PDB file of C-alpha atoms in Angstrom:
ATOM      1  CA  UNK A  29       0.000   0.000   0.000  1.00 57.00           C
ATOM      2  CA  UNK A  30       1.038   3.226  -1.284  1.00 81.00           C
ATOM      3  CA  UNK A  31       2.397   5.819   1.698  1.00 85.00           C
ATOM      4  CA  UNK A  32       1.076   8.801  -0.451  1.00 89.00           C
ATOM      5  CA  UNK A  33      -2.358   6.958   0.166  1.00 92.00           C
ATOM      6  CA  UNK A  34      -2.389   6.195   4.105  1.00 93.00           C
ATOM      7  CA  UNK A  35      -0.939   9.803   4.572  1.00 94.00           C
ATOM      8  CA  UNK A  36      -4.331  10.977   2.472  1.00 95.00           C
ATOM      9  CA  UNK A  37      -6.290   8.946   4.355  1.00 95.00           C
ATOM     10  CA  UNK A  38      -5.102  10.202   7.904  1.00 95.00           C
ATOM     11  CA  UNK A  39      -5.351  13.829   6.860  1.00 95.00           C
ATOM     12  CA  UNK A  40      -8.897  13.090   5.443  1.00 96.00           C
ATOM     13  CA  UNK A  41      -9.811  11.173   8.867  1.00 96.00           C
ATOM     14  CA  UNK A  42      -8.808  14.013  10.674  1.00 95.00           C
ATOM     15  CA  UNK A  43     -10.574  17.095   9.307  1.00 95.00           C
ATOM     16  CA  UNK A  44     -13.780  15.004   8.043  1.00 95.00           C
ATOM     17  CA  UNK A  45     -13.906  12.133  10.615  1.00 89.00           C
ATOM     18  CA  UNK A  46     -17.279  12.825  11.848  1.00 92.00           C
ATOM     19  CA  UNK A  47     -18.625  13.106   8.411  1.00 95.00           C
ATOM     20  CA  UNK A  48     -17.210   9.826   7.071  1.00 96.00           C
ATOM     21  CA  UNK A  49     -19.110   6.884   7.326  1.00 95.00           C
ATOM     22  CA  UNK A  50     -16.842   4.223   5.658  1.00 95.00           C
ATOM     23  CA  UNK A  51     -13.658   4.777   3.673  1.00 96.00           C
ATOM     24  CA  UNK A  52     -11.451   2.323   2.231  1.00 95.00           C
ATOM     25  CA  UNK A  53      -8.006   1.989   0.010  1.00 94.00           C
ATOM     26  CA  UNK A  54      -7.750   0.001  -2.623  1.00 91.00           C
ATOM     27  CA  UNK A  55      -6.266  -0.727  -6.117  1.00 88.00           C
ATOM     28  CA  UNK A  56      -4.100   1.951  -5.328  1.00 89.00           C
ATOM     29  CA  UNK A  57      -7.359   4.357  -4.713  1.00 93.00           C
ATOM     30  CA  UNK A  58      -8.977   5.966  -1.294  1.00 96.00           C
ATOM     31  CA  UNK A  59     -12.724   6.295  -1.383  1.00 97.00           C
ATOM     32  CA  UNK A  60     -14.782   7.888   1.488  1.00 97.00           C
ATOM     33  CA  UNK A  61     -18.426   7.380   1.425  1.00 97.00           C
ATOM     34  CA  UNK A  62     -20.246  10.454   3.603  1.00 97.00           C
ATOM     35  CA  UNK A  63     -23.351  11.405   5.010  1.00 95.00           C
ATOM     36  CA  UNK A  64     -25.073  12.629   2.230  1.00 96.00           C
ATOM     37  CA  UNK A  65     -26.417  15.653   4.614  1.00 96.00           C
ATOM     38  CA  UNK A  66     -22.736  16.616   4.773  1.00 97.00           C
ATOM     39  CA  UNK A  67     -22.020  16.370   1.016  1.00 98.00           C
ATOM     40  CA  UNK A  68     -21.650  19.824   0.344  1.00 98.00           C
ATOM     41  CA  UNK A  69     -19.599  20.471   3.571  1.00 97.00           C
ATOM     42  CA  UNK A  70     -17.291  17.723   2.772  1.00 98.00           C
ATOM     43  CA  UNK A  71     -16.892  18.736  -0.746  1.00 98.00           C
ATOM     44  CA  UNK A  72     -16.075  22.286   0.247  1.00 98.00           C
ATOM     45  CA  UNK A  73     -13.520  20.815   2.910  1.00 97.00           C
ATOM     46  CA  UNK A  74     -11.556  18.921   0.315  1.00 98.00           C
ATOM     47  CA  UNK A  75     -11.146  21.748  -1.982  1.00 97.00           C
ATOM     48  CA  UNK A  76     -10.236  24.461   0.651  1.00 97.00           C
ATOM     49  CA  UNK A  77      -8.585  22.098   3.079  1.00 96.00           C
ATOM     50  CA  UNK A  78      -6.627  19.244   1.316  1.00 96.00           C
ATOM     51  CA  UNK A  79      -6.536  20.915  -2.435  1.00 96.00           C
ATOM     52  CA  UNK A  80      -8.635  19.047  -3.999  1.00 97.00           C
ATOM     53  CA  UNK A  81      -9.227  21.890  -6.622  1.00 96.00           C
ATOM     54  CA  UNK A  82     -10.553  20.076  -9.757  1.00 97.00           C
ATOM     55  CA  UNK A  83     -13.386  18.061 -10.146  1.00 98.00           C
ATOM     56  CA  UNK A  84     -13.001  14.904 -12.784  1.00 97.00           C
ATOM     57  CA  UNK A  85     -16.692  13.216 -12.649  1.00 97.00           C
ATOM     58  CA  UNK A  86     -19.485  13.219 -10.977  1.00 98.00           C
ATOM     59  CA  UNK A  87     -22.227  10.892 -11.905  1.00 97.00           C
ATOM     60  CA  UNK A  88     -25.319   8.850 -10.440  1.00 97.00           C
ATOM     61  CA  UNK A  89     -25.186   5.012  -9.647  1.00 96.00           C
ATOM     62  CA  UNK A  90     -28.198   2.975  -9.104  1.00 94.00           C
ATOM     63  CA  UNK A  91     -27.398  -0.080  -7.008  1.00 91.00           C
ATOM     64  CA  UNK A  92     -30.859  -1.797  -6.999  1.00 86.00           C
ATOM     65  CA  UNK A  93     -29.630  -5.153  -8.886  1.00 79.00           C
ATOM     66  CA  UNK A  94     -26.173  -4.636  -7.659  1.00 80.00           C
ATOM     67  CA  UNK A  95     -24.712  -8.343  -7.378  1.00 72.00           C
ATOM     68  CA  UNK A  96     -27.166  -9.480  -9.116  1.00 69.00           C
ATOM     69  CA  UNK A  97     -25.282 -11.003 -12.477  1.00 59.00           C
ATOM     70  CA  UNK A  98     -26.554 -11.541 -15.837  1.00 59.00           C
ATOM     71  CA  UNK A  99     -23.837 -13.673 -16.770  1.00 58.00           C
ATOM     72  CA  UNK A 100     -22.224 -17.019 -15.635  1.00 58.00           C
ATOM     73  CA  UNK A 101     -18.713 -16.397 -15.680  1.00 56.00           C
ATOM     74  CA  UNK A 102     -16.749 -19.001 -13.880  1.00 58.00           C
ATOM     75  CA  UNK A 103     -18.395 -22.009 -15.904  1.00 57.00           C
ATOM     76  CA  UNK A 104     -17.600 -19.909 -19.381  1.00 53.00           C
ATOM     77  CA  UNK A 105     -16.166 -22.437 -22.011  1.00 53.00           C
ATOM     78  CA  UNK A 106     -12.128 -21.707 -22.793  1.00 53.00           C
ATOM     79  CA  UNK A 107     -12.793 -19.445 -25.392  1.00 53.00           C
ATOM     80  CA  UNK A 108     -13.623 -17.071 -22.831  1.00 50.00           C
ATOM     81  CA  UNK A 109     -17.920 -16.357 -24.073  1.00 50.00           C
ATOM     82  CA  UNK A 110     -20.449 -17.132 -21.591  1.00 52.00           C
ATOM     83  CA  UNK A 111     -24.451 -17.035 -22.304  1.00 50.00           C
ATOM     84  CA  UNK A 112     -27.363 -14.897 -20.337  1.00 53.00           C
ATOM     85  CA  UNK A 113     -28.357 -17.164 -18.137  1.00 49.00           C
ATOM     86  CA  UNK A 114     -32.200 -15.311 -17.220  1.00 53.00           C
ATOM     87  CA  UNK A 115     -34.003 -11.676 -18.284  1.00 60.00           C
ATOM     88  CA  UNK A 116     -32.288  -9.238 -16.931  1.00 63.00           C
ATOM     89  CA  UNK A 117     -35.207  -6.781 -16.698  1.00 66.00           C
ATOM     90  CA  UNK A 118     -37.632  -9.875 -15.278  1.00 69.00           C
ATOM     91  CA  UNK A 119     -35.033 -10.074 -12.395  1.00 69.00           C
ATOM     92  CA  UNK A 120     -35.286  -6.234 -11.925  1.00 72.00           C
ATOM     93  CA  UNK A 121     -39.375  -6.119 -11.859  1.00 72.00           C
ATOM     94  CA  UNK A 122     -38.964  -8.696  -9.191  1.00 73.00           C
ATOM     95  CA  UNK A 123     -36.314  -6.503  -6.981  1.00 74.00           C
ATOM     96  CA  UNK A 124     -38.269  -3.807  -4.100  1.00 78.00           C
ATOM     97  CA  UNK A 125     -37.327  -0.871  -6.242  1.00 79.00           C
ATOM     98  CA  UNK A 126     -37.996   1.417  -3.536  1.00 81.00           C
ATOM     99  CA  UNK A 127     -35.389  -0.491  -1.323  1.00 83.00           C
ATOM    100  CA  UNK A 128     -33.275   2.369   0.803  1.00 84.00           C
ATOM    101  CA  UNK A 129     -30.042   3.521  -0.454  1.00 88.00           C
ATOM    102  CA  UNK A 130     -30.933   2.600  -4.184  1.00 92.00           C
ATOM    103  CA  UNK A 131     -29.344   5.568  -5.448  1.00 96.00           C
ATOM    104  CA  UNK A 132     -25.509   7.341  -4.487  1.00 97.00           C
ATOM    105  CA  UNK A 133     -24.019   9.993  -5.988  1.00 98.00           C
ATOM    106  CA  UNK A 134     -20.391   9.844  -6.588  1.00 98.00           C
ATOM    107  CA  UNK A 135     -17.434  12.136  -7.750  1.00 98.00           C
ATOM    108  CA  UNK A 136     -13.577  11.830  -8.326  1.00 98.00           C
ATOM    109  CA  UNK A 137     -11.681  14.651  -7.207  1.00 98.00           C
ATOM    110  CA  UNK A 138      -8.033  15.550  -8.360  1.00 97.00           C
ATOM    111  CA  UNK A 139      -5.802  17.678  -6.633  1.00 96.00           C
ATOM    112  CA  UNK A 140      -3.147  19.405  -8.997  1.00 95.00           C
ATOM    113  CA  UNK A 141      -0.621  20.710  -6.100  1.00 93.00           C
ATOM    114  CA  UNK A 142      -0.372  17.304  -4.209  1.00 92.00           C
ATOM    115  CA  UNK A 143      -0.891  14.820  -7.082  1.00 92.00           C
ATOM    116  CA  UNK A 144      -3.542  12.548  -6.127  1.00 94.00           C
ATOM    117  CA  UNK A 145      -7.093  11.529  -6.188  1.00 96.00           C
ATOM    118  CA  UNK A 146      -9.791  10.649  -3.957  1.00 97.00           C
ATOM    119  CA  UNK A 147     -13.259   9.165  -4.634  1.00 97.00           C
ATOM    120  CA  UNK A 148     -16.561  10.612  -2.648  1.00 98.00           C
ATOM    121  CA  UNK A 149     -19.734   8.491  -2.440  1.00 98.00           C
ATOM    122  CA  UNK A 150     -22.733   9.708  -0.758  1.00 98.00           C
ATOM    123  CA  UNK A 151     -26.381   6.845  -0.688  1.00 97.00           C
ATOM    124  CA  UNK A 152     -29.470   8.776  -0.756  1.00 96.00           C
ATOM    125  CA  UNK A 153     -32.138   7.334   1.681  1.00 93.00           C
ATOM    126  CA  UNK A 154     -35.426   8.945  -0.006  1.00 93.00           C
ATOM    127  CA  UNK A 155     -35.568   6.262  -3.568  1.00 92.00           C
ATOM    128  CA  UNK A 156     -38.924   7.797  -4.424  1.00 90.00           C
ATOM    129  CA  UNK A 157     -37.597  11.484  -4.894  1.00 93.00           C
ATOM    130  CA  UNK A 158     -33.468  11.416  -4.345  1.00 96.00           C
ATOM    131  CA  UNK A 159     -32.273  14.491  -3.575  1.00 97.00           C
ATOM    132  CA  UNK A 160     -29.154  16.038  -2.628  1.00 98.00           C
ATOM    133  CA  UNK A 161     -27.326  19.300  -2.354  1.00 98.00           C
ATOM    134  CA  UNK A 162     -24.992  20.697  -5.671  1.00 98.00           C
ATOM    135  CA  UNK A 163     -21.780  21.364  -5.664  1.00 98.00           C
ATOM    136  CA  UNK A 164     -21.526  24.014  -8.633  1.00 98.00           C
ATOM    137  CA  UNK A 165     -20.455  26.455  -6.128  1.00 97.00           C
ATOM    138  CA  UNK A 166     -17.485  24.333  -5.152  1.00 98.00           C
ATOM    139  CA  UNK A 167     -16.552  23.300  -8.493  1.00 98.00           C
ATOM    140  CA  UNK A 168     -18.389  24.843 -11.483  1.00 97.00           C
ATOM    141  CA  UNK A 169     -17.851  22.052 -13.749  1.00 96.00           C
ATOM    142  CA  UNK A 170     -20.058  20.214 -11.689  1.00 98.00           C
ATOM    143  CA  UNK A 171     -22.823  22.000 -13.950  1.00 98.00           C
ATOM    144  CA  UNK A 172     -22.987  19.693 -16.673  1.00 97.00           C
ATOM    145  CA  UNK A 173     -22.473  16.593 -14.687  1.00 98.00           C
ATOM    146  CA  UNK A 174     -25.315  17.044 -12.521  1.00 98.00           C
ATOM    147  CA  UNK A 175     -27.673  17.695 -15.029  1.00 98.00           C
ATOM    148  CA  UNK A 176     -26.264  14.308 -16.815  1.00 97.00           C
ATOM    149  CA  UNK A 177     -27.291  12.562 -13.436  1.00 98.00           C
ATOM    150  CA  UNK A 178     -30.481  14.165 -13.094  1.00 97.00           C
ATOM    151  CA  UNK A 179     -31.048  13.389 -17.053  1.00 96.00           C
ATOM    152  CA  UNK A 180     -30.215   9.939 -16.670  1.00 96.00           C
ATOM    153  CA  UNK A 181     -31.230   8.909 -12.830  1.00 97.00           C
ATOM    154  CA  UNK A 182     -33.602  10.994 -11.744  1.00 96.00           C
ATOM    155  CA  UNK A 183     -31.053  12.625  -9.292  1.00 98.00           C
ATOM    156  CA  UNK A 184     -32.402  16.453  -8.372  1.00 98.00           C
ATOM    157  CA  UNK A 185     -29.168  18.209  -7.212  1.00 98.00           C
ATOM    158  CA  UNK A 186     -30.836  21.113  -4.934  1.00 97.00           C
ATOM    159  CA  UNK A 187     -29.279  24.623  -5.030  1.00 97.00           C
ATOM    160  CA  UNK A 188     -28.474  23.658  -9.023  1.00 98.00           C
ATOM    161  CA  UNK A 189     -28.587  27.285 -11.091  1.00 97.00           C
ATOM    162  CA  UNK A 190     -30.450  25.324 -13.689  1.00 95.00           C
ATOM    163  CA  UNK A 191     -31.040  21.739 -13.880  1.00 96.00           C
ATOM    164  CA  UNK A 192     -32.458  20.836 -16.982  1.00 94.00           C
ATOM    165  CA  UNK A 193     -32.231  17.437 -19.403  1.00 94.00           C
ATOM    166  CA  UNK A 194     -28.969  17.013 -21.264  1.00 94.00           C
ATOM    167  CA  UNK A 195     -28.647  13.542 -22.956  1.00 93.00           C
ATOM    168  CA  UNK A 196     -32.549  13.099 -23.426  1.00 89.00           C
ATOM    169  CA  UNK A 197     -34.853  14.597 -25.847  1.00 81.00           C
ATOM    170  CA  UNK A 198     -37.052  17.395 -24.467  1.00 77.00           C
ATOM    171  CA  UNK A 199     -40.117  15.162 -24.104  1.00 77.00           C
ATOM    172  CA  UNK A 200     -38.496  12.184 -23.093  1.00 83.00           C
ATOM    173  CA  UNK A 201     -40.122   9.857 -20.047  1.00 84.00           C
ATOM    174  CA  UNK A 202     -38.233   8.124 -17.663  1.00 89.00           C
ATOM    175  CA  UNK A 203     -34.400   8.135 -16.615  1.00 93.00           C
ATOM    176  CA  UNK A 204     -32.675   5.915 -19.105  1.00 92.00           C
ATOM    177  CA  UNK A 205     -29.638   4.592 -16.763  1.00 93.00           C
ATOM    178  CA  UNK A 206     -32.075   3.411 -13.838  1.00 92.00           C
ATOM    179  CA  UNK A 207     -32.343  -0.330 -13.662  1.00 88.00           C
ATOM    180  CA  UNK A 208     -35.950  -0.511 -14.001  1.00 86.00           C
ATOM    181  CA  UNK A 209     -35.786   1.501 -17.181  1.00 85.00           C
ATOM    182  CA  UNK A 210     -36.277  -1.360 -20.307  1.00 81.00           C
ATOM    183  CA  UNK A 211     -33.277  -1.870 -22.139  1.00 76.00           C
ATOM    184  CA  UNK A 212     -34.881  -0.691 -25.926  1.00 77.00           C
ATOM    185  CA  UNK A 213     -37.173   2.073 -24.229  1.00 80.00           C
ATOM    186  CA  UNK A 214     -40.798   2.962 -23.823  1.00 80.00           C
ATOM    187  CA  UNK A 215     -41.227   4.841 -27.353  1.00 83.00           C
ATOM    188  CA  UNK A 216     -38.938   5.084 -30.515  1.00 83.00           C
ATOM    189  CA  UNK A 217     -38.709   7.923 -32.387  1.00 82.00           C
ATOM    190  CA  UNK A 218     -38.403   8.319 -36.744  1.00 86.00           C
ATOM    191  CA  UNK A 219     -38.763  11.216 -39.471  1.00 92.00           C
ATOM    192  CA  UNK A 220     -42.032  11.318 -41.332  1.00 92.00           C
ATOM    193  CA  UNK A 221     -41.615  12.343 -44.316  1.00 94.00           C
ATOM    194  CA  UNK A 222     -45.538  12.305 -45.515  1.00 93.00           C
ATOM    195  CA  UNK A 223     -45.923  14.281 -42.316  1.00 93.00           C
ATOM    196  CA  UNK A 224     -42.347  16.606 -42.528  1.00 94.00           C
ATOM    197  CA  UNK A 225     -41.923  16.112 -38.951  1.00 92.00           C
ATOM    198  CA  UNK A 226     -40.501  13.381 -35.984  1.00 87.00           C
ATOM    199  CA  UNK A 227     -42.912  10.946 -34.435  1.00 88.00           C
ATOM    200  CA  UNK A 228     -42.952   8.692 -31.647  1.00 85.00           C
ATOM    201  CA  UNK A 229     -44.104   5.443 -32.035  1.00 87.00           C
ATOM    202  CA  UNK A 230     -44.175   2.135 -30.170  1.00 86.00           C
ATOM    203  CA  UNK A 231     -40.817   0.326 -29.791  1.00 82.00           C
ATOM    204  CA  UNK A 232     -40.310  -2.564 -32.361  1.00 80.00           C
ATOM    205  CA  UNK A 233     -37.006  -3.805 -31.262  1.00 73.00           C
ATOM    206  CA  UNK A 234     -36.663  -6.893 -29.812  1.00 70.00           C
ATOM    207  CA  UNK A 235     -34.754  -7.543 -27.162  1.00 64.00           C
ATOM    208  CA  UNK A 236     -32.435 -10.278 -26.852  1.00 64.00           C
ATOM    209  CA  UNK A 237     -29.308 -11.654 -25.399  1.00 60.00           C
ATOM    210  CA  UNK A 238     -26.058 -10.926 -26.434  1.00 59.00           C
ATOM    211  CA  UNK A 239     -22.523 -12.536 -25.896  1.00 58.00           C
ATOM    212  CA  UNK A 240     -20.185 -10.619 -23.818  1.00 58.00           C
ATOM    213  CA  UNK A 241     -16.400 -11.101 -23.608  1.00 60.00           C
ATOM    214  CA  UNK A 242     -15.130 -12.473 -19.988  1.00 59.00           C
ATOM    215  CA  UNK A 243     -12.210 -11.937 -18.877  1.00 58.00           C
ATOM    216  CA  UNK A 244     -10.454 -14.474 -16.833  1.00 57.00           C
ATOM    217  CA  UNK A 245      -7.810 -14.335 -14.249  1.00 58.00           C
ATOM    218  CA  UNK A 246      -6.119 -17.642 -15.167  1.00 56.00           C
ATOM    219  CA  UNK A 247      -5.773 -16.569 -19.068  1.00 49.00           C
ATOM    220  CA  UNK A 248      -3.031 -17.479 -20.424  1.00 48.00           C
ATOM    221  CA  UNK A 249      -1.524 -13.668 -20.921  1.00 48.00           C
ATOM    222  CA  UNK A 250      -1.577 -13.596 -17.070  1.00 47.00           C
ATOM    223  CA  UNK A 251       0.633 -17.087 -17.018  1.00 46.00           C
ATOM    224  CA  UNK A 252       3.005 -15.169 -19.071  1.00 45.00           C
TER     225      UNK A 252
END
């Protein structure tokens, strides 16, 4: 374990200890998950306090089917493919989708004058209307990120100067990246030319299963 990391770890103990709920090092990278009624306050003590004066990403994660794999990995055949083994979105509809701490919010920080990175991850109890405060006034390129997440998951970042759709069409229904959302949509959209306009119409994709690559520990690149 890296000494640059257990000295950023004792500093970060010590002016956020009450604030952390969990933090942990590793593969070389320190993550501290907070109260997410002190995310603003933490995020305003890692830039002004331990120089943490850019922020990389910020983005939305909804852990609903988390552990929950699609994919049966360790009885894959040598080539390395393995088959769906059940509908992912059947297993989904199944799950309590109001379970606490669905959603988290998450950002990687940088800072420039001590050359290293910390990750901040923050559950939000309420699943039927997650909220949680912006940082824009700590880092302004949080803008564009939190209106991704709220585009996306459904996230509403309070104190935001103007949180508006991003990704999505102006009419669109639903936050795409949530698990419940079906993989080929609700509607589809197409240019009528008879009409001279877009319409929506009812999706006519299918959806099937596809063939991922795995990637094994005991390949033989790793036996050298």
């Amino acid at each position: 374990m890296k000494q640059s990391l257990l000295d950023l770890q004792a500093q970060t103990r010590e002016h956020l200890s009450d604030a952390i709920e969990r933090d942990v090092i590793a593969l070389d990278e320190y993550t501290i998950e907070v109260d997410e009624a002190r995310w603003h306050e933490v995020a305003k003590t890692l830039r002004d306090t331990l120089g943490f004066d850019q922020l990389i990403d910020l983005c939305g994660v909804d852990y609903v089917a988390w552990k929950r794999t699609n994919w049966e990995t360790l009885e894959a055949p040598n080539e390395g493919f393995s088959r769906g083994v059940f509908d992912f979105e059947e297993v989904v509809s199944a799950l309590p989708l109001d379970m606490p701490r669905r959603f988290a919010v998450v950002m990687h920080l940088l800072s420039v004058a001590h050359n290293r990175r910390i990750r901040v991850r923050a559950f939000i109890e309420n699943t039927q209307q997650p909220e949680i405060d912006s940082v824009v006034d700590v880092w302004a390129s949080a803008n564009w990120f939190e209106r991704e997440a709220f585009d996306l998951f459904g996230i509403i970042f309070k104190g935001h100067p103007d949180l508006r759709r991003i990704l999505t069409d102006y009419g669109f229904i639903g936050h795409p990246l949530r698990k419940d959302f079906p993989l080929t949509g609700h509607v589809e959209m197409r240019y009528d030319p008879e009409k001279a306009r877009c319409v929506y119409e009812p999706v006519s994709i299918e959806n099937r299963v596809n063939v991922p690559r795995v990637i094994r520990n005991d390949s033989v690149a790793d036996k050298g």
